[in-house]
Amino acid sequence: MLGKTRKVSGRGESVAANYAFGPAEDDIIIKHRLLTRTTTTRGEPPLKKLQKKFTSFVFEVDKEEDNNNDCEKLARAFLQELTTFEIPLLKSRAIVEANVREKENFTELKDEMNRQILQAQEDIEDLKKQLEESKVERRHKEECEAIRKLIAQQPPRSETQKLITDFEKEIAALDAENTAGSRLLELRKKQFALLMHVVDELQNTIEEEQKSLVEEMRIATEELKNGMEDASGGSEAMAIDHSLISPFLQNHDFVPHSTLLSNALQHYINSDTPSHGQKIHSHILKTGFVPNTNISIKLLILYLKCNCLRYARQVFDDLRDRTLSAYNYMIGGYLRQGQVEESLGLVHRLLMSGEKLDGFTLSMILKASTSGGNATLLGDLGRMVHAQILISEIEKDDVLCTALIDSYVKNGRVAYARTVFDVMSEKNVISSTSLISGYMNQGSFKDAECIFQKTLNKDIVVFNAMIEGYSKTSEYAMRSIEVYIDMQR
């Protein structure tokens, strides 16, 4: 049996013993202690002393003399000495029992400690799991907080839902348009077969009309030539006209160089009488000259300056390569004549051709949205243009942003206009005036005053916008007078 050892002393000797002993080990230890223990009087071992007392008692008993008193005395001495041995034995027994109980307590304590260690290990594992769960929960909370901040930066749900509804309506309208286009395409396919039967007749008709037009232009040119020859003291512009058209007038079959035609057309475009340049087109048609893209675009500009949209559109349709500038000129011409639907039709055609829109095109579309025409058709143009700007990453210059703000304001979307105004790098007085007018129309006087105070280089237009807005209500009528006095300073 293994265990912690202690020393048992006697005459300088030591023996190893356990806290708990078996019966055989107890006998050996007791025997050794009895044989080695010494008394304080004689120094003899107790067992030897007990042996002597027992021997004396036996000898006394064996005597035949009447010595009962001596025997009793020796017996009492023997019993007394024996009693001295019983006390250490009882003490040893008590120690052994105490050691056994201590061992049992230690065993129970060890088991309890092992149980607590296992419980502590289980608790540690549980705490580790809780720590990992806490880390995950904290990470989720941080992600949720980041998402919350992003959501807070977005516009309200009502506005987003309204935009979604508008886009859904737009998609439904486009689907309906696509369906109508498909049906129209099927119809055109059926009509194409019929068209092929009359191509020859149409070709003959076109040739006759061209000959007639050339003849009319030739007669008009000769009349103009005769008038110029009879006139005296003509202006410098007429002299330039004569020098430019003299090759055409002297020889009707003269085929001019592209540079000469371009210069002549540019001259008439810049002059006060652009209609005189139409005779150059007449000569081009007569000689069969095929103009390049540059000359065709200048012819288009010439007819637009003459307010001849019909001939301008014919030149545009005859272009082999319709450039973005050609589309822009034609769209601008329609807008100047108030023909918004035709201009938007060209915009749709431009988009279908795959050509990318530029800032000038988008500015004209925004101008069309403020023309006051069909509200259903034009109401969402500003928002569509804004989306196109964001998608195509077109450079947002001051002109485009100002046109976008004006479109939003005139269509009652002042909140969108303010969004565009806030992202402008340099806020000009025109955009400020448009936004102030929008706020005044809505009765948002504080917002209008905020924009007015931040406007630099105020002109009379922005003052008039404030005065007009204040004068619409009796409550703010006095402020209009204050703004007027401030303007006079």
Coordinates of C-alpha atoms in Angstrom, one line a residue:
M1 CA 0.0 0.0 0.0
L2 CA 1.3 3.4 -1.1
G3 CA 0.9 6.5 0.9
K4 CA 2.5 9.4 2.7
T5 CA 5.1 8.1 5.2
R6 CA 5.9 9.2 8.7
K7 CA 8.6 8.3 11.2
V8 CA 8.1 6.1 14.3
S9 CA 10.9 6.8 16.7
G10 CA 12.4 4.6 19.4
R11 CA 16.0 4.5 20.6
G12 CA 17.1 6.6 17.6
E13 CA 15.7 4.1 15.1
S14 CA 12.9 4.9 12.6
V15 CA 10.5 2.8 10.6
A16 CA 8.3 3.7 7.6
A17 CA 4.6 3.4 8.3
N18 CA 1.4 4.4 6.5
Y19 CA -1.4 6.4 7.8
A20 CA -3.6 3.3 7.6
F21 CA -2.2 -0.1 8.5
G22 CA -3.3 -3.7 8.1
P23 CA -3.6 -6.2 10.9
A24 CA -0.2 -7.8 10.2
E25 CA 1.6 -4.4 10.0
D26 CA -0.1 -3.3 13.3
D27 CA 1.3 -6.4 15.1
I28 CA 4.8 -5.8 13.8
I29 CA 4.7 -2.1 14.8
I30 CA 3.3 -2.8 18.3
K31 CA 5.8 -5.6 18.9
H32 CA 8.7 -3.3 17.8
R33 CA 7.6 -0.5 20.0
L34 CA 7.0 -2.8 23.0
L35 CA 10.5 -4.2 22.6
T36 CA 12.2 -0.9 22.2
R37 CA 10.3 1.4 24.5
T38 CA 12.2 2.4 27.7
T39 CA 10.9 3.7 31.0
T40 CA 11.9 6.8 32.8
T41 CA 13.1 5.0 36.0
R42 CA 15.1 2.0 35.0
G43 CA 15.5 2.3 31.3
E44 CA 14.3 -1.3 30.6
P45 CA 12.0 -2.1 27.8
P46 CA 8.4 -2.3 28.9
L47 CA 7.9 -5.8 27.6
K48 CA 10.9 -7.1 29.5
K49 CA 9.7 -5.3 32.6
L50 CA 6.2 -7.0 32.1
Q51 CA 7.9 -10.3 31.6
K52 CA 9.8 -9.9 34.9
K53 CA 6.6 -9.0 36.8
F54 CA 4.8 -12.0 35.3
T55 CA 7.8 -14.3 36.1
S56 CA 7.8 -13.0 39.7
F57 CA 4.1 -13.6 40.0
V58 CA 4.4 -17.1 38.7
F59 CA 7.3 -18.0 41.0
E60 CA 5.4 -16.6 43.9
V61 CA 2.4 -18.7 43.1
D62 CA 4.5 -21.8 42.7
K63 CA 5.8 -21.5 46.2
E64 CA 4.1 -23.7 48.8
E65 CA 4.2 -21.1 51.5
D66 CA 1.3 -19.1 52.5
N67 CA 2.0 -16.0 50.5
N68 CA -1.4 -14.9 49.2
N69 CA -0.7 -11.4 50.1
D70 CA 2.5 -11.3 48.1
C71 CA 0.7 -13.0 45.2
E72 CA -2.1 -10.5 45.3
K73 CA 0.5 -7.7 45.4
L74 CA 2.4 -9.1 42.5
A75 CA -0.8 -9.8 40.5
R76 CA -1.9 -6.2 41.0
A77 CA 1.5 -5.0 39.9
F78 CA 1.3 -7.2 36.8
L79 CA -2.2 -6.0 36.0
Q80 CA -1.1 -2.4 36.5
E81 CA 1.8 -2.9 34.2
L82 CA -0.5 -4.6 31.7
T83 CA -2.8 -1.6 31.9
T84 CA 0.0 0.7 31.0
F85 CA 0.3 -1.3 27.7
E86 CA -3.4 -1.1 27.1
I87 CA -3.5 2.7 27.0
P88 CA -0.9 3.0 24.1
L89 CA -2.7 0.2 22.3
L90 CA -6.0 2.1 22.6
K91 CA -4.3 5.2 21.6
S92 CA -2.8 3.5 18.6
R93 CA -6.2 2.1 17.7
A94 CA -7.7 5.5 17.9
I95 CA -5.0 6.9 15.7
V96 CA -5.5 4.1 13.2
E97 CA -9.2 4.7 13.2
A98 CA -8.6 8.5 12.8
N99 CA -6.2 7.8 10.0
V100 CA -8.7 5.6 8.3
R101 CA -11.4 8.2 8.6
E102 CA -8.9 10.8 7.4
K103 CA -8.1 8.6 4.4
E104 CA -11.8 8.3 3.7
N105 CA -12.2 12.0 4.0
F106 CA -9.2 12.6 1.8
T107 CA -10.7 10.1 -0.7
E108 CA -14.0 11.9 -0.6
L109 CA -12.2 15.2 -0.9
K110 CA -10.2 14.0 -3.8
D111 CA -13.4 12.7 -5.5
E112 CA -15.0 16.0 -4.8
M113 CA -12.0 17.9 -6.2
N114 CA -12.0 15.7 -9.3
R115 CA -15.7 16.3 -9.7
Q116 CA -15.2 20.0 -9.3
I117 CA -12.3 20.0 -11.8
L118 CA -14.5 18.2 -14.3
Q119 CA -17.4 20.6 -13.6
A120 CA -14.9 23.5 -13.9
Q121 CA -13.7 22.1 -17.3
E122 CA -17.3 21.7 -18.4
D123 CA -18.0 25.3 -17.2
I124 CA -14.9 26.5 -19.1
E125 CA -16.1 24.8 -22.3
D126 CA -19.5 26.3 -21.8
L127 CA -18.0 29.7 -21.2
K128 CA -15.9 29.3 -24.4
K129 CA -19.0 28.5 -26.3
Q130 CA -20.8 31.5 -24.8
L131 CA -17.7 33.7 -25.6
E132 CA -17.8 32.6 -29.3
E133 CA -21.6 33.1 -29.4
S134 CA -21.1 36.6 -27.8
K135 CA -18.4 37.4 -30.4
V136 CA -20.8 36.3 -33.2
E137 CA -23.6 38.2 -31.6
R138 CA -21.5 41.3 -31.2
R139 CA -20.3 41.1 -34.9
H140 CA -24.0 40.7 -35.9
K141 CA -24.8 43.8 -33.8
E142 CA -22.0 45.8 -35.4
E143 CA -23.2 44.7 -38.9
C144 CA -26.8 45.6 -38.0
E145 CA -25.6 49.0 -36.8
A146 CA -23.7 49.6 -40.0
I147 CA -26.8 48.5 -42.0
R148 CA -28.9 50.8 -39.8
K149 CA -26.6 53.7 -40.6
L150 CA -26.8 53.0 -44.3
I151 CA -30.6 52.7 -44.1
A152 CA -30.7 56.0 -42.3
Q153 CA -28.8 57.7 -45.1
Q154 CA -31.4 56.5 -47.7
P155 CA -34.6 58.4 -48.5
P156 CA -37.8 57.5 -46.6
R157 CA -39.6 54.4 -47.5
S158 CA -42.6 56.3 -48.8
E159 CA -40.4 58.1 -51.4
T160 CA -38.7 54.9 -52.4
Q161 CA -42.0 53.1 -52.7
K162 CA -43.3 56.0 -54.8
L163 CA -40.3 55.7 -57.1
I164 CA -40.8 51.9 -57.3
T165 CA -44.4 52.5 -58.2
D166 CA -43.5 55.0 -60.9
F167 CA -40.9 52.7 -62.3
E168 CA -43.4 49.9 -62.4
K169 CA -45.8 52.1 -64.3
E170 CA -43.1 53.0 -66.6
I171 CA -42.1 49.4 -67.2
A172 CA -45.8 48.5 -67.8
A173 CA -46.0 51.4 -70.3
L174 CA -42.8 50.2 -72.1
D175 CA -44.2 46.6 -72.2
A176 CA -47.3 47.9 -73.7
E177 CA -45.3 50.0 -76.2
N178 CA -43.2 46.9 -77.0
T179 CA -46.3 44.8 -77.6
A180 CA -47.7 47.6 -79.8
G181 CA -44.4 47.7 -81.6
S182 CA -44.4 44.0 -82.2
R183 CA -47.9 44.1 -83.6
L184 CA -46.9 47.1 -85.8
L185 CA -43.8 45.2 -87.0
E186 CA -46.0 42.2 -88.0
L187 CA -48.2 44.6 -89.8
R188 CA -45.3 46.2 -91.6
K189 CA -44.0 42.8 -92.7
K190 CA -47.4 42.2 -94.3
Q191 CA -47.3 45.6 -95.9
F192 CA -43.8 45.1 -97.2
A193 CA -44.9 42.5 -99.7
L194 CA -47.4 45.0 -101.1
L195 CA -44.8 47.8 -101.0
M196 CA -42.5 45.8 -103.3
H197 CA -45.1 45.8 -106.0
V198 CA -45.2 49.6 -106.2
V199 CA -41.5 50.3 -105.8
D200 CA -41.0 50.8 -109.5
E201 CA -43.8 53.3 -109.8
L202 CA -42.6 55.2 -106.8
Q203 CA -39.1 55.4 -108.2
N204 CA -40.4 56.9 -111.4
T205 CA -42.5 59.4 -109.5
I206 CA -39.5 60.4 -107.3
E207 CA -37.3 60.9 -110.4
E208 CA -39.9 63.1 -112.0
E209 CA -40.3 65.2 -108.8
Q210 CA -36.6 65.7 -108.5
K211 CA -36.3 66.9 -112.1
S212 CA -39.2 69.3 -111.5
L213 CA -37.5 70.6 -108.3
V214 CA -34.2 71.0 -110.0
E215 CA -35.8 73.0 -112.8
E216 CA -37.7 75.2 -110.4
M217 CA -34.4 75.8 -108.5
R218 CA -32.6 76.6 -111.7
I219 CA -35.2 79.2 -112.7
A220 CA -35.1 80.7 -109.3
T221 CA -31.3 80.9 -109.5
E222 CA -31.4 82.5 -112.9
E223 CA -33.9 85.1 -111.6
L224 CA -31.6 85.8 -108.6
K225 CA -28.6 86.1 -110.9
N226 CA -30.5 88.6 -113.2
G227 CA -31.5 90.6 -110.1
M228 CA -28.0 90.7 -108.8
E229 CA -26.6 91.8 -112.2
D230 CA -29.1 94.7 -112.5
A231 CA -28.5 95.9 -108.9
S232 CA -25.9 98.5 -108.3
G233 CA -24.1 99.5 -105.2
G234 CA -24.9 96.1 -103.5
S235 CA -23.9 95.4 -100.0
E236 CA -20.7 93.5 -99.1
A237 CA -22.8 90.4 -98.2
M238 CA -24.3 90.3 -101.7
A239 CA -20.8 90.6 -103.2
I240 CA -19.7 87.6 -101.1
D241 CA -22.8 85.7 -102.1
H242 CA -21.9 86.3 -105.8
S243 CA -18.3 85.2 -105.4
L244 CA -19.5 82.0 -103.6
I245 CA -22.2 81.0 -106.0
S246 CA -20.6 82.2 -109.3
P247 CA -19.2 78.8 -110.1
F248 CA -22.7 77.3 -109.7
L249 CA -24.4 80.0 -111.8
Q250 CA -21.9 80.0 -114.6
N251 CA -22.0 76.3 -115.1
H252 CA -25.0 74.2 -114.0
D253 CA -23.1 71.1 -114.5
F254 CA -20.2 72.3 -112.3
V255 CA -19.3 69.7 -109.5
P256 CA -17.9 71.7 -106.6
H257 CA -15.2 70.6 -104.1
S258 CA -16.4 69.6 -100.7
T259 CA -14.4 72.4 -99.0
L260 CA -16.0 75.0 -101.3
L261 CA -19.5 73.7 -100.6
S262 CA -18.8 73.6 -96.8
N263 CA -17.5 77.2 -96.8
A264 CA -20.4 78.5 -98.9
L265 CA -22.9 76.8 -96.6
Q266 CA -21.2 78.1 -93.5
H267 CA -21.3 81.6 -94.9
Y268 CA -25.1 81.5 -95.4
I269 CA -25.5 79.9 -92.0
N270 CA -23.7 82.9 -90.4
S271 CA -25.4 85.5 -92.5
D272 CA -28.7 87.3 -91.9
T273 CA -30.2 85.7 -95.1
P274 CA -29.7 82.0 -94.7
S275 CA -32.5 81.3 -97.1
H276 CA -30.2 82.3 -100.0
G277 CA -28.1 79.2 -99.3
Q278 CA -30.9 76.9 -100.5
K279 CA -29.8 77.4 -104.1
I280 CA -26.6 75.5 -103.2
H281 CA -28.7 72.5 -102.2
S282 CA -30.6 72.9 -105.5
H283 CA -27.3 72.7 -107.4
I284 CA -26.3 69.6 -105.4
L285 CA -29.5 67.9 -106.4
K286 CA -29.2 68.9 -110.0
T287 CA -25.6 67.7 -110.5
G288 CA -26.1 64.4 -108.6
F289 CA -23.3 65.3 -106.2
V290 CA -23.4 63.0 -103.1
P291 CA -22.5 65.2 -100.1
N292 CA -20.5 63.9 -97.1
T293 CA -21.7 64.0 -93.5
N294 CA -20.3 67.4 -92.8
I295 CA -22.0 69.1 -95.7
S296 CA -25.3 67.3 -95.0
I297 CA -25.2 68.5 -91.4
K298 CA -24.6 72.1 -92.6
L299 CA -27.5 71.8 -94.9
L300 CA -29.6 70.6 -91.9
I301 CA -28.5 73.6 -89.9
L302 CA -29.2 75.9 -92.9
Y303 CA -32.8 74.7 -93.2
L304 CA -33.3 74.9 -89.4
K305 CA -32.2 78.6 -89.5
C306 CA -34.7 79.1 -92.2
N307 CA -37.4 77.5 -90.0
C308 CA -37.9 74.9 -92.8
L309 CA -38.4 71.8 -90.6
R310 CA -39.8 69.8 -93.4
Y311 CA -36.7 70.1 -95.6
A312 CA -34.4 69.8 -92.5
R313 CA -36.1 66.5 -91.6
Q314 CA -35.7 65.3 -95.2
V315 CA -32.0 66.1 -95.1
F316 CA -31.7 64.3 -91.7
D317 CA -33.5 61.2 -93.0
D318 CA -31.2 61.1 -96.0
L319 CA -28.1 61.0 -93.9
R320 CA -26.3 57.7 -94.2
D321 CA -24.5 58.1 -90.9
R322 CA -26.6 60.0 -88.4
T323 CA -24.2 61.4 -85.8
L324 CA -25.1 62.6 -82.4
S325 CA -24.7 66.2 -83.5
A326 CA -27.2 65.7 -86.3
Y327 CA -29.7 64.4 -83.8
N328 CA -29.0 67.3 -81.5
Y329 CA -29.6 69.9 -84.2
M330 CA -32.8 68.3 -85.3
I331 CA -34.2 67.9 -81.8
G332 CA -33.3 71.5 -81.0
G333 CA -35.1 72.6 -84.2
Y334 CA -38.3 70.8 -83.2
L335 CA -38.1 72.3 -79.7
R336 CA -37.7 75.8 -81.0
Q337 CA -40.9 75.3 -83.1
G338 CA -42.7 73.9 -80.1
Q339 CA -43.0 70.4 -81.6
V340 CA -42.2 68.5 -78.4
E341 CA -43.6 65.1 -79.4
E342 CA -41.5 65.1 -82.6
S343 CA -38.4 65.9 -80.7
L344 CA -39.1 63.2 -78.2
G345 CA -39.6 60.8 -81.0
L346 CA -36.2 61.6 -82.3
V347 CA -34.8 61.0 -78.8
H348 CA -36.4 57.6 -78.7
R349 CA -34.9 56.8 -82.1
L350 CA -31.5 58.0 -80.9
L351 CA -31.7 55.7 -78.0
M352 CA -32.7 52.7 -80.1
S353 CA -29.8 53.4 -82.4
G354 CA -27.4 52.7 -79.6
E355 CA -25.8 56.1 -79.6
K356 CA -24.9 57.5 -76.2
L357 CA -26.5 60.7 -75.2
D358 CA -24.4 63.7 -74.2
G359 CA -25.1 66.6 -71.8
F360 CA -26.5 68.8 -74.6
T361 CA -29.0 66.2 -75.7
L362 CA -30.2 65.7 -72.1
S363 CA -30.4 69.5 -71.6
M364 CA -32.8 69.7 -74.6
I365 CA -34.9 66.8 -73.2
L366 CA -35.1 68.7 -69.9
K367 CA -36.2 71.8 -71.8
A368 CA -38.9 69.7 -73.4
S369 CA -40.1 68.6 -70.0
T370 CA -40.8 72.2 -69.1
S371 CA -42.7 73.1 -72.3
G372 CA -46.1 72.8 -70.6
G373 CA -47.4 70.2 -73.0
N374 CA -48.9 66.8 -72.2
A375 CA -48.4 66.4 -68.4
T376 CA -48.7 62.6 -68.7
L377 CA -46.0 62.4 -71.4
L378 CA -43.6 65.0 -69.9
G379 CA -44.1 64.6 -66.1
D380 CA -41.5 62.0 -65.6
L381 CA -39.0 63.2 -68.2
G382 CA -36.8 64.9 -65.6
R383 CA -36.6 61.8 -63.4
M384 CA -35.8 59.6 -66.4
V385 CA -33.0 62.0 -67.5
H386 CA -31.7 62.1 -64.0
A387 CA -31.5 58.3 -63.9
Q388 CA -29.8 58.3 -67.4
I389 CA -27.2 60.8 -66.0
L390 CA -26.4 58.5 -63.1
I391 CA -26.3 55.3 -65.2
S392 CA -24.2 56.7 -68.0
E393 CA -21.9 58.7 -65.7
I394 CA -22.3 61.9 -67.9
E395 CA -20.4 64.8 -66.5
K396 CA -22.8 66.9 -64.5
D397 CA -21.8 70.5 -65.5
D398 CA -23.6 73.6 -64.2
V399 CA -25.8 73.9 -67.4
L400 CA -27.1 70.3 -67.1
C401 CA -27.7 70.5 -63.3
T402 CA -29.5 73.8 -63.7
A403 CA -31.8 72.4 -66.4
L404 CA -32.5 69.4 -64.3
I405 CA -33.4 71.6 -61.3
D406 CA -35.7 73.7 -63.5
S407 CA -37.4 70.6 -64.8
Y408 CA -38.0 69.2 -61.3
V409 CA -39.3 72.5 -60.0
K410 CA -41.7 73.1 -62.9
N411 CA -43.1 69.5 -62.6
G412 CA -43.6 69.9 -58.8
R413 CA -40.7 67.7 -57.6
V414 CA -38.9 70.3 -55.5
A415 CA -37.4 67.7 -53.1
Y416 CA -35.6 66.1 -56.1
A417 CA -34.5 69.5 -57.3
R418 CA -33.0 70.3 -53.8
T419 CA -31.1 67.0 -54.0
V420 CA -29.5 68.0 -57.3
F421 CA -28.8 71.5 -56.0
D422 CA -27.0 70.2 -52.9
V423 CA -24.6 68.1 -55.0
M424 CA -23.6 70.9 -57.4
S425 CA -20.0 71.9 -57.0
E426 CA -20.7 75.6 -57.8
K427 CA -24.2 76.8 -57.3
N428 CA -25.1 79.6 -59.8
V429 CA -27.8 82.2 -59.4
I430 CA -30.0 80.6 -62.1
S431 CA -30.3 77.3 -60.2
S432 CA -30.9 79.2 -57.0
T433 CA -33.6 81.2 -58.6
S434 CA -35.4 78.1 -59.9
L435 CA -35.3 76.4 -56.5
I436 CA -36.5 79.5 -54.7
S437 CA -39.5 79.7 -57.1
G438 CA -40.3 76.1 -56.4
Y439 CA -40.2 76.6 -52.6
M440 CA -42.3 79.7 -52.9
N441 CA -44.9 77.9 -55.0
Q442 CA -45.1 75.3 -52.3
G443 CA -45.3 77.8 -49.4
S444 CA -41.9 76.7 -48.0
F445 CA -40.8 80.2 -47.2
K446 CA -38.0 79.2 -44.8
D447 CA -36.3 76.9 -47.3
A448 CA -36.6 79.6 -49.9
E449 CA -35.0 82.2 -47.5
C450 CA -32.2 79.7 -46.7
I451 CA -31.4 79.4 -50.4
F452 CA -31.7 83.1 -50.9
Q453 CA -29.2 83.9 -48.1
K454 CA -26.7 81.4 -49.5
T455 CA -26.9 82.8 -53.0
L456 CA -23.9 84.8 -54.1
N457 CA -23.9 87.6 -56.7
K458 CA -27.7 88.0 -56.5
D459 CA -29.3 89.6 -59.5
I460 CA -32.6 91.2 -60.1
V461 CA -34.2 87.9 -61.1
V462 CA -33.6 86.2 -57.8
F463 CA -34.9 89.3 -55.9
N464 CA -38.0 89.2 -58.1
A465 CA -38.5 85.5 -57.3
M466 CA -38.5 86.3 -53.5
I467 CA -40.8 89.4 -53.9
E468 CA -43.2 87.4 -56.1
G469 CA -43.3 84.6 -53.6
Y470 CA -43.9 86.8 -50.6
S471 CA -46.6 88.8 -52.4
K472 CA -48.8 85.7 -52.9
T473 CA -49.8 85.7 -49.2
S474 CA -50.9 88.5 -46.9
E475 CA -48.9 87.1 -44.1
Y476 CA -45.5 87.6 -45.9
A477 CA -46.5 90.7 -47.9
M478 CA -44.4 93.0 -45.8
R479 CA -41.3 90.9 -46.4
S480 CA -41.6 91.5 -50.1
I481 CA -41.2 95.2 -49.4
E482 CA -38.2 94.5 -47.3
V483 CA -36.6 92.5 -50.1
Y484 CA -37.4 95.2 -52.5
I485 CA -35.7 97.8 -50.3
D486 CA -32.7 95.5 -49.9
M487 CA -32.5 95.1 -53.7
Q488 CA -32.4 98.9 -54.1
R489 CA -29.3 99.0 -52.0

